[in-house]
Tab-separated table of N, CA and C in Angstrom:
chain	number	residue	atom	x	y	z
A	1	MET	N	-26.325	21.857	18.862
A	1	MET	CA	-26.021	20.835	20.084
A	1	MET	C	-24.955	20.612	20.349
A	2	ARG	N	-25.654	19.058	21.438
A	2	ARG	CA	-23.534	18.424	21.919
A	2	ARG	C	-23.877	16.925	21.056
A	3	PRO	N	-22.859	17.328	20.518
A	3	PRO	CA	-22.812	16.012	19.972
A	3	PRO	C	-23.486	13.820	20.692
A	4	SER	N	-23.687	14.130	21.992
A	4	SER	CA	-23.436	13.444	22.812
A	4	SER	C	-25.547	12.709	22.641
A	5	PHE	N	-25.952	14.581	22.545
A	5	PHE	CA	-27.196	14.248	22.280
A	5	PHE	C	-27.121	13.372	21.060
A	6	CYS	N	-26.638	13.683	19.976
A	6	CYS	CA	-27.054	14.072	18.619
A	6	CYS	C	-27.414	12.413	18.645
A	7	VAL	N	-26.316	11.678	18.856
A	7	VAL	CA	-25.876	10.363	19.381
A	7	VAL	C	-26.840	9.772	19.945
A	8	CYS	N	-27.882	9.633	20.665
A	8	CYS	CA	-28.408	9.373	21.936
A	8	CYS	C	-29.825	9.514	20.770
A	9	ALA	N	-30.219	10.617	20.189
A	9	ALA	CA	-31.604	10.574	19.506
A	9	ALA	C	-31.550	9.988	18.470
A	10	LEU	N	-30.540	9.831	17.975
A	10	LEU	CA	-30.356	9.091	16.040
A	10	LEU	C	-29.785	7.155	17.023
A	11	LEU	N	-29.774	6.911	17.698
A	11	LEU	CA	-29.621	5.489	18.052
A	11	LEU	C	-31.542	5.664	19.134
A	12	GLY	N	-31.952	6.464	19.414
A	12	GLY	CA	-33.433	6.489	20.022
A	12	GLY	C	-34.022	5.876	19.140
A	13	LEU	N	-33.771	6.846	17.515
A	13	LEU	CA	-34.883	7.555	16.348
A	13	LEU	C	-34.302	5.109	15.996
A	14	PHE	N	-33.769	4.559	15.588
A	14	PHE	CA	-33.179	3.667	14.857
A	14	PHE	C	-33.960	2.489	15.762
A	15	LEU	N	-32.907	2.118	16.918
A	15	LEU	CA	-34.148	1.246	18.347
A	15	LEU	C	-35.697	1.516	17.433
A	16	MET	N	-36.601	2.530	17.663
A	16	MET	CA	-38.102	2.816	17.710
A	16	MET	C	-37.814	2.630	17.007
A	17	ALA	N	-37.762	2.539	15.014
A	17	ALA	CA	-37.914	2.007	14.203
A	17	ALA	C	-38.203	0.737	13.649
A	18	SER	N	-36.615	0.455	14.172
A	18	SER	CA	-36.860	-0.801	14.466
A	18	SER	C	-38.006	-2.195	15.342
A	19	VAL	N	-38.106	-1.505	16.588
A	19	VAL	CA	-39.464	-2.020	17.433
A	19	VAL	C	-40.999	-1.978	16.204
A	20	LEU	N	-40.689	-0.788	16.324
A	20	LEU	CA	-42.023	-0.675	15.560
A	20	LEU	C	-42.361	-1.355	13.438
A	21	GLY	N	-41.223	-1.778	13.377
A	21	GLY	CA	-41.202	-1.997	11.803
A	21	GLY	C	-41.952	-3.717	12.565
A	22	GLU	N	-41.549	-3.648	13.426
A	22	GLU	CA	-41.194	-5.543	14.241
A	22	GLU	C	-42.575	-6.129	14.380
A	23	ALA	N	-43.615	-4.972	14.982
A	23	ALA	CA	-44.517	-4.929	15.341
A	23	ALA	C	-45.585	-5.597	14.363
A	24	GLU	N	-46.360	-6.738	14.806
A	24	GLU	CA	-46.691	-7.276	13.478
A	24	GLU	C	-47.143	-7.774	11.938
A	25	GLY	N	-45.399	-6.963	11.917
A	25	GLY	CA	-44.955	-7.913	10.580
A	25	GLY	C	-45.570	-5.716	9.440
A	26	GLN	N	-45.795	-4.851	10.097
A	26	GLN	CA	-46.249	-3.764	9.800
A	26	GLN	C	-45.023	-2.962	9.472
A	27	ASP	N	-44.842	-2.728	8.772
A	27	ASP	CA	-44.212	-1.053	8.721
A	27	ASP	C	-44.452	0.171	8.927
A	28	LEU	N	-43.053	0.971	8.801
A	28	LEU	CA	-43.966	2.136	9.061
A	28	LEU	C	-45.329	2.464	8.775
A	29	SER	N	-44.681	3.166	7.274
A	29	SER	CA	-46.314	3.766	6.851
A	29	SER	C	-48.566	2.718	6.569
A	30	ASP	N	-47.662	1.458	7.262
A	30	ASP	CA	-48.857	1.206	8.220
A	30	ASP	C	-49.175	1.448	9.265
A	31	LEU	N	-48.060	1.496	10.347
A	31	LEU	CA	-49.013	2.312	11.468
A	31	LEU	C	-48.791	3.781	11.353
A	32	LEU	N	-48.981	4.419	10.597
A	32	LEU	CA	-49.045	5.320	10.567
A	32	LEU	C	-50.502	5.795	9.301
A	33	GLY	N	-50.563	4.886	8.930
A	33	GLY	CA	-51.838	5.347	8.388
A	33	GLY	C	-51.828	5.536	7.031
A	34	GLY	N	-50.912	4.877	6.604
A	34	GLY	CA	-50.197	4.967	4.820
A	34	GLY	C	-49.644	6.666	5.037
A	35	LEU	N	-50.384	6.961	6.228
A	35	LEU	CA	-48.959	8.349	5.639
A	35	LEU	C	-47.442	8.806	5.536
A	36	THR	N	-46.910	9.257	4.416
A	36	THR	CA	-46.011	9.342	5.145
A	36	THR	C	-44.914	10.458	4.095
A	37	GLY	N	-43.711	11.417	4.684
A	37	GLY	CA	-43.675	11.949	3.373
A	37	GLY	C	-44.184	13.051	3.595
A	38	ASP	N	-43.897	14.128	2.097
A	38	ASP	CA	-45.811	14.728	2.278
A	38	ASP	C	-46.927	14.686	3.730
A	39	GLY	N	-47.699	13.478	2.440
A	39	GLY	CA	-49.192	13.559	3.217
A	39	GLY	C	-48.653	13.375	4.615
A	40	LEU	N	-47.502	13.117	5.072
A	40	LEU	CA	-47.939	13.131	7.376
A	40	LEU	C	-47.645	14.744	7.056
A	41	VAL	N	-46.820	15.253	6.670
A	41	VAL	CA	-46.854	16.191	7.570
A	41	VAL	C	-48.230	16.974	6.834
A	42	GLN	N	-49.300	17.382	5.608
A	42	GLN	CA	-49.701	18.207	5.262
A	42	GLN	C	-51.033	17.131	6.803
A	43	ALA	N	-50.855	16.593	6.654
A	43	ALA	CA	-52.295	16.020	7.941
A	43	ALA	C	-51.506	16.724	9.538
A	44	LEU	N	-50.412	16.497	9.947
A	44	LEU	CA	-49.580	17.093	11.514
A	44	LEU	C	-50.938	18.838	11.019
A	45	THR	N	-49.420	18.700	10.263
A	45	THR	CA	-50.386	20.125	10.267
A	45	THR	C	-51.783	21.012	9.968
A	46	SER	N	-52.567	19.988	9.386
A	46	SER	CA	-54.213	20.505	9.785
A	46	SER	C	-54.331	20.828	11.623
A	47	GLN	N	-53.892	19.302	11.585
A	47	GLN	CA	-54.295	18.949	13.399
A	47	GLN	C	-54.005	20.441	14.229
A	48	LEU	N	-52.371	20.214	14.138
A	48	LEU	CA	-52.027	21.879	14.623
A	48	LEU	C	-53.055	22.802	14.352
A	49	VAL	N	-52.783	23.083	13.340
A	49	VAL	CA	-54.069	24.657	12.840
A	49	VAL	C	-55.043	24.855	12.970
A	50	GLY	N	-56.226	23.569	13.072
A	50	GLY	CA	-57.149	23.319	14.130
A	50	GLY	C	-57.880	23.595	15.745
A	51	LEU	N	-56.168	23.789	16.327
A	51	LEU	CA	-56.291	24.074	17.286
A	51	LEU	C	-56.114	25.430	17.795
A	52	TRP	N	-56.060	26.882	16.568
A	52	TRP	CA	-56.324	27.681	16.833
A	52	TRP	C	-57.291	27.234	16.095
A	53	GLU	N	-58.602	29.444	16.885
A	53	GLU	CA	-59.774	29.210	16.026
A	53	GLU	C	-60.051	30.714	16.151
A	54	THR	N	-60.833	31.660	15.348
A	54	THR	CA	-60.887	33.450	15.709
A	54	THR	C	-61.997	33.354	14.570
A	55	GLY	N	-63.697	34.027	14.826
A	55	GLY	CA	-64.031	34.894	14.531
A	55	GLY	C	-64.544	35.581	15.288
A	56	ASP	N	-66.162	35.913	14.355
A	56	ASP	CA	-66.802	36.711	14.979
A	56	ASP	C	-68.217	36.314	15.864
A	57	LEU	N	-69.359	36.823	16.461
A	57	LEU	CA	-70.639	36.555	16.869
A	57	LEU	C	-70.807	37.768	17.172
A	58	GLU	N	-72.531	37.662	16.571
A	58	GLU	CA	-73.266	39.170	17.134
A	58	GLU	C	-73.788	39.007	19.015
A	59	PHE	N	-73.802	39.650	19.429
A	59	PHE	CA	-74.429	39.717	20.243
A	59	PHE	C	-74.722	40.725	20.765
A	60	LEU	N	-76.504	40.986	21.053
A	60	LEU	CA	-77.209	41.842	21.187
A	60	LEU	C	-77.362	43.670	20.316
A	61	ASP	N	-77.379	43.039	18.941
A	61	ASP	CA	-76.896	44.026	17.447
A	61	ASP	C	-75.370	44.196	17.643
A	62	HIS	N	-74.245	43.531	18.378
A	62	HIS	CA	-73.552	44.443	18.118
A	62	HIS	C	-72.098	43.596	17.667
A	63	VAL	N	-71.472	43.314	17.159
A	63	VAL	CA	-70.696	42.559	16.751
A	63	VAL	C	-68.974	42.508	17.005
A	64	CYS	N	-69.148	41.277	17.858
A	64	CYS	CA	-68.300	40.519	18.597
A	64	CYS	C	-67.061	39.640	17.526
A	65	SER	N	-66.225	40.133	19.358
A	65	SER	CA	-65.261	38.184	18.189
A	65	SER	C	-65.454	37.099	19.056
A	66	PHE	N	-64.303	36.696	18.788
A	66	PHE	CA	-63.522	35.362	19.378
A	66	PHE	C	-62.434	34.187	19.119
A	67	GLN	N	-61.879	34.117	19.798
A	67	GLN	CA	-60.413	33.922	20.027
A	67	GLN	C	-59.716	32.590	20.836
A	68	VAL	N	-59.555	31.607	20.177
A	68	VAL	CA	-58.923	29.855	20.629
A	68	VAL	C	-57.836	30.084	20.522
A	69	LYS	N	-57.273	29.012	22.212
A	69	LYS	CA	-55.519	29.282	21.635
A	69	LYS	C	-55.387	28.345	22.428
A	70	PRO	N	-54.515	27.524	21.981
A	70	PRO	CA	-53.972	26.641	22.489
A	70	PRO	C	-52.966	26.476	23.611
A	71	LYS	N	-52.857	25.694	25.092
A	71	LYS	CA	-52.173	25.806	26.139
A	71	LYS	C	-51.655	24.599	26.476
A	72	ILE	N	-50.678	24.622	27.024
A	72	ILE	CA	-49.619	23.259	27.303
A	72	ILE	C	-49.507	23.463	28.658
A	73	LYS	N	-50.578	22.707	30.217
A	73	LYS	CA	-50.094	23.049	31.097
A	73	LYS	C	-50.548	21.505	32.081
A	74	ARG	N	-49.082	20.988	32.698
A	74	ARG	CA	-48.972	20.262	33.110
A	74	ARG	C	-48.699	19.344	32.558
A	75	TRP	N	-48.117	19.133	30.972
A	75	TRP	CA	-48.152	18.283	30.004
A	75	TRP	C	-49.342	17.754	29.679
A	76	GLU	N	-50.673	19.061	29.403
A	76	GLU	CA	-51.342	18.713	29.213
A	76	GLU	C	-51.909	20.024	28.452
A	77	LEU	N	-53.074	18.929	27.448
A	77	LEU	CA	-53.024	20.511	26.717
A	77	LEU	C	-54.501	21.400	26.469
A	78	TYR	N	-55.170	22.550	26.868
A	78	TYR	CA	-55.409	23.513	27.190
A	78	TYR	C	-56.337	23.451	26.196
A	79	PHE	N	-57.148	24.386	26.619
A	79	PHE	CA	-58.013	26.148	25.788
A	79	PHE	C	-57.980	26.555	26.161
A	80	ARG	N	-56.999	28.421	25.921
A	80	ARG	CA	-58.009	29.921	26.439
A	80	ARG	C	-59.316	30.747	25.678
A	81	GLY	N	-59.805	30.541	26.020
A	81	GLY	CA	-61.029	31.044	24.897
A	81	GLY	C	-60.986	33.114	25.902
A	82	THR	N	-61.095	33.965	24.467
A	82	THR	CA	-62.019	34.719	24.873
A	82	THR	C	-63.523	35.165	24.185
A	83	MET	N	-63.639	36.351	24.291
A	83	MET	CA	-64.424	37.292	23.693
A	83	MET	C	-64.165	38.764	24.242
A	84	TRP	N	-64.481	39.710	22.833
A	84	TRP	CA	-64.826	40.532	22.909
A	84	TRP	C	-65.835	42.048	22.174
A	85	CYS	N	-66.227	42.555	23.003
A	85	CYS	CA	-67.433	43.487	21.589
A	85	CYS	C	-66.021	45.164	21.519
A	86	PRO	N	-65.563	44.710	20.110
A	86	PRO	CA	-64.399	46.133	19.925
A	86	PRO	C	-65.880	47.587	19.990
A	87	GLY	N	-65.788	48.304	20.081
A	87	GLY	CA	-66.379	49.434	20.105
A	87	GLY	C	-67.405	49.441	20.954
A	88	TRP	N	-67.397	48.811	21.076
A	88	TRP	CA	-68.597	48.898	22.669
A	88	TRP	C	-68.303	49.190	24.009
A	89	THR	N	-67.736	48.562	24.485
A	89	THR	CA	-66.919	47.734	25.900
A	89	THR	C	-65.780	47.095	25.348
A	90	PRO	N	-64.869	47.724	26.762
A	90	PRO	CA	-63.581	47.480	26.961
A	90	PRO	C	-63.899	46.108	27.777
A	91	ILE	N	-64.563	44.956	28.296
A	91	ILE	CA	-65.153	44.154	28.581
A	91	ILE	C	-64.732	43.020	27.609
A	92	ARG	N	-64.416	41.608	28.729
A	92	ARG	CA	-63.538	41.034	27.818
A	92	ARG	C	-63.961	39.463	28.692
A	93	GLY	N	-64.254	38.780	28.088
A	93	GLY	CA	-65.406	37.231	28.613
A	93	GLY	C	-64.256	36.046	28.339
A	94	THR	N	-62.996	35.630	29.866
A	94	THR	CA	-62.328	34.650	28.950
A	94	THR	C	-62.716	32.973	29.817
A	95	SER	N	-61.721	31.840	29.353
A	95	SER	CA	-62.232	30.844	29.999
A	95	SER	C	-61.313	30.053	29.428
A	96	GLU	N	-60.546	29.224	30.013
A	96	GLU	CA	-59.525	28.455	30.046
A	96	GLU	C	-59.979	26.738	30.526
A	97	THR	N	-59.798	26.463	29.576
A	97	THR	CA	-60.735	24.567	30.031
A	97	THR	C	-60.113	23.641	28.764
A	98	ARG	N	-60.037	21.955	29.013
A	98	ARG	CA	-59.594	21.115	28.654
A	98	ARG	C	-60.523	20.864	27.028
A	99	SER	N	-62.021	21.287	27.261
A	99	SER	CA	-62.307	21.095	25.839
A	99	SER	C	-62.704	22.296	24.843
A	100	ARG	N	-62.224	21.680	23.537
A	100	ARG	CA	-62.170	22.627	22.204
A	100	ARG	C	-63.793	23.264	22.277
A	101	SER	N	-64.622	22.126	22.683
A	101	SER	CA	-66.003	22.400	21.903
A	101	SER	C	-66.595	23.760	22.356
A	102	GLY	N	-66.169	23.781	24.163
A	102	GLY	CA	-67.388	25.007	25.442
A	102	GLY	C	-66.282	25.669	25.482
A	103	VAL	N	-65.223	26.034	24.858
A	103	VAL	CA	-63.850	27.447	25.707
A	103	VAL	C	-64.675	28.406	25.071
A	104	VAL	N	-65.050	28.469	24.028
A	104	VAL	CA	-66.207	29.809	23.319
A	104	VAL	C	-67.304	30.359	24.085
A	105	ASN	N	-67.872	29.162	24.362
A	105	ASN	CA	-69.081	28.562	25.665
A	105	ASN	C	-69.282	29.371	27.184
A	106	GLN	N	-68.183	29.367	27.134
A	106	GLN	CA	-67.233	29.347	28.331
A	106	GLN	C	-66.842	30.829	29.150
A	107	ALA	N	-66.057	31.533	27.689
A	107	ALA	CA	-66.189	33.173	27.352
A	107	ALA	C	-67.150	33.193	27.449
A	108	VAL	N	-68.164	33.132	26.821
A	108	VAL	CA	-69.697	33.780	26.558
A	108	VAL	C	-70.059	33.909	27.765
A	109	ALA	N	-70.104	33.528	28.072
A	109	ALA	CA	-70.888	33.526	29.535
A	109	ALA	C	-69.657	34.331	31.048
A	110	ASP	N	-68.616	34.407	30.915
A	110	ASP	CA	-67.896	35.277	31.510
A	110	ASP	C	-68.130	36.419	30.935
A	111	PHE	N	-67.987	36.719	29.928
A	111	PHE	CA	-68.136	38.147	28.984
A	111	PHE	C	-69.609	38.519	29.975
A	112	VAL	N	-71.178	37.730	29.272
A	112	VAL	CA	-72.059	38.103	30.284
A	112	VAL	C	-71.765	38.207	31.122
A	113	GLN	N	-71.614	37.624	32.311
A	113	GLN	CA	-71.369	37.305	33.384
A	113	GLN	C	-70.916	39.201	33.919
A	114	LYS	N	-69.785	39.487	33.435
A	114	LYS	CA	-68.902	40.788	33.448
A	114	LYS	C	-70.477	41.220	33.535
A	115	ALA	N	-70.406	41.522	31.800
A	115	ALA	CA	-71.696	43.193	31.347
A	115	ALA	C	-72.831	43.687	32.362
A	116	LEU	N	-73.433	41.685	32.730
A	116	LEU	CA	-74.634	42.058	33.847
A	116	LEU	C	-74.131	42.726	35.219
A	117	ALA	N	-73.360	42.218	35.594
A	117	ALA	CA	-72.196	43.426	36.760
A	117	ALA	C	-72.518	44.202	36.554
A	118	SER	N	-71.692	44.772	35.345
A	118	SER	CA	-71.164	46.570	35.663
A	118	SER	C	-72.090	47.540	34.812
A	119	GLY	N	-73.841	47.013	34.617
A	119	GLY	CA	-74.978	47.472	34.145
A	119	GLY	C	-74.968	47.581	32.189
A	120	LEU	N	-74.799	47.158	32.060
A	120	LEU	CA	-74.067	47.227	30.545
A	120	LEU	C	-75.697	46.899	29.937
A	121	VAL	N	-75.587	45.687	30.747
A	121	VAL	CA	-76.158	44.507	30.107
A	121	VAL	C	-77.984	44.064	31.316
A	122	THR	N	-79.096	44.837	30.196
A	122	THR	CA	-79.775	44.057	31.679
A	122	THR	C	-80.159	42.093	31.744
A	123	GLU	N	-80.408	41.602	32.492
A	123	GLU	CA	-81.193	40.397	33.422
A	123	GLU	C	-82.732	39.927	31.196
A	124	GLU	N	-82.854	40.936	31.534
A	124	GLU	CA	-84.117	41.149	30.350
A	124	GLU	C	-83.081	41.365	29.145
A	125	GLU	N	-82.267	41.643	29.301
A	125	GLU	CA	-82.067	41.794	27.844
A	125	GLU	C	-81.487	40.325	27.197
A	126	ALA	N	-80.004	40.343	27.986
A	126	ALA	CA	-79.449	39.221	28.151
A	126	ALA	C	-80.568	37.662	27.582
A	127	ARG	N	-81.835	37.599	28.578
A	127	ARG	CA	-82.773	36.472	28.267
A	127	ARG	C	-82.862	36.246	27.082
A	128	ASN	N	-83.795	38.039	25.930
A	128	ASN	CA	-84.730	37.521	25.377
A	128	ASN	C	-83.216	37.393	24.364
A	129	TRP	N	-81.892	37.587	24.729
A	129	TRP	CA	-81.084	37.625	23.355
A	129	TRP	C	-80.942	35.714	23.538
A	130	LEU	N	-81.235	35.287	24.849
A	130	LEU	CA	-80.171	33.724	24.645
A	130	LEU	C	-81.885	33.464	23.870
A	131	SER	N	-82.992	33.348	24.255
A	131	SER	CA	-84.111	32.517	23.824
A	131	SER	C	-83.802	32.770	22.364
A	132	HIS	N	-83.528	34.374	21.109
A	132	HIS	CA	-84.163	33.890	19.956
A	132	HIS	C	-81.904	32.981	19.653
A	133	GLN	N	-81.764	32.002	20.820
A	133	GLN	CA	-80.429	31.612	19.874
A	133	GLN	C	-80.910	30.221	19.800
């Protein structure tokens, strides 16, 4: 790393710490919700790890898997979702959205659309499955 970058980074951190320290008489631990050191590292780690998810779900008596991964796109956080049913079909449902809670649903919807288009599943089977959820 270049020495000029290190000096600039250290100056920036020093200035930021002094400005944050003067904000309404609070110190850095007050601004971070009382978290410092190991507590701060654990809180950040749990937030980052929570962005990924892998699991299983049952679809038409087949065990299927899903996966959620974060992605940075144009400096914004997006989520990629994938659903597949190993041992049944090579079809993969995919989605990409900014919504963490809706990414799996969109991947399932994509999987069902592809399964319907290929003739793997009938509309009646899909409706029956949906009505029991």
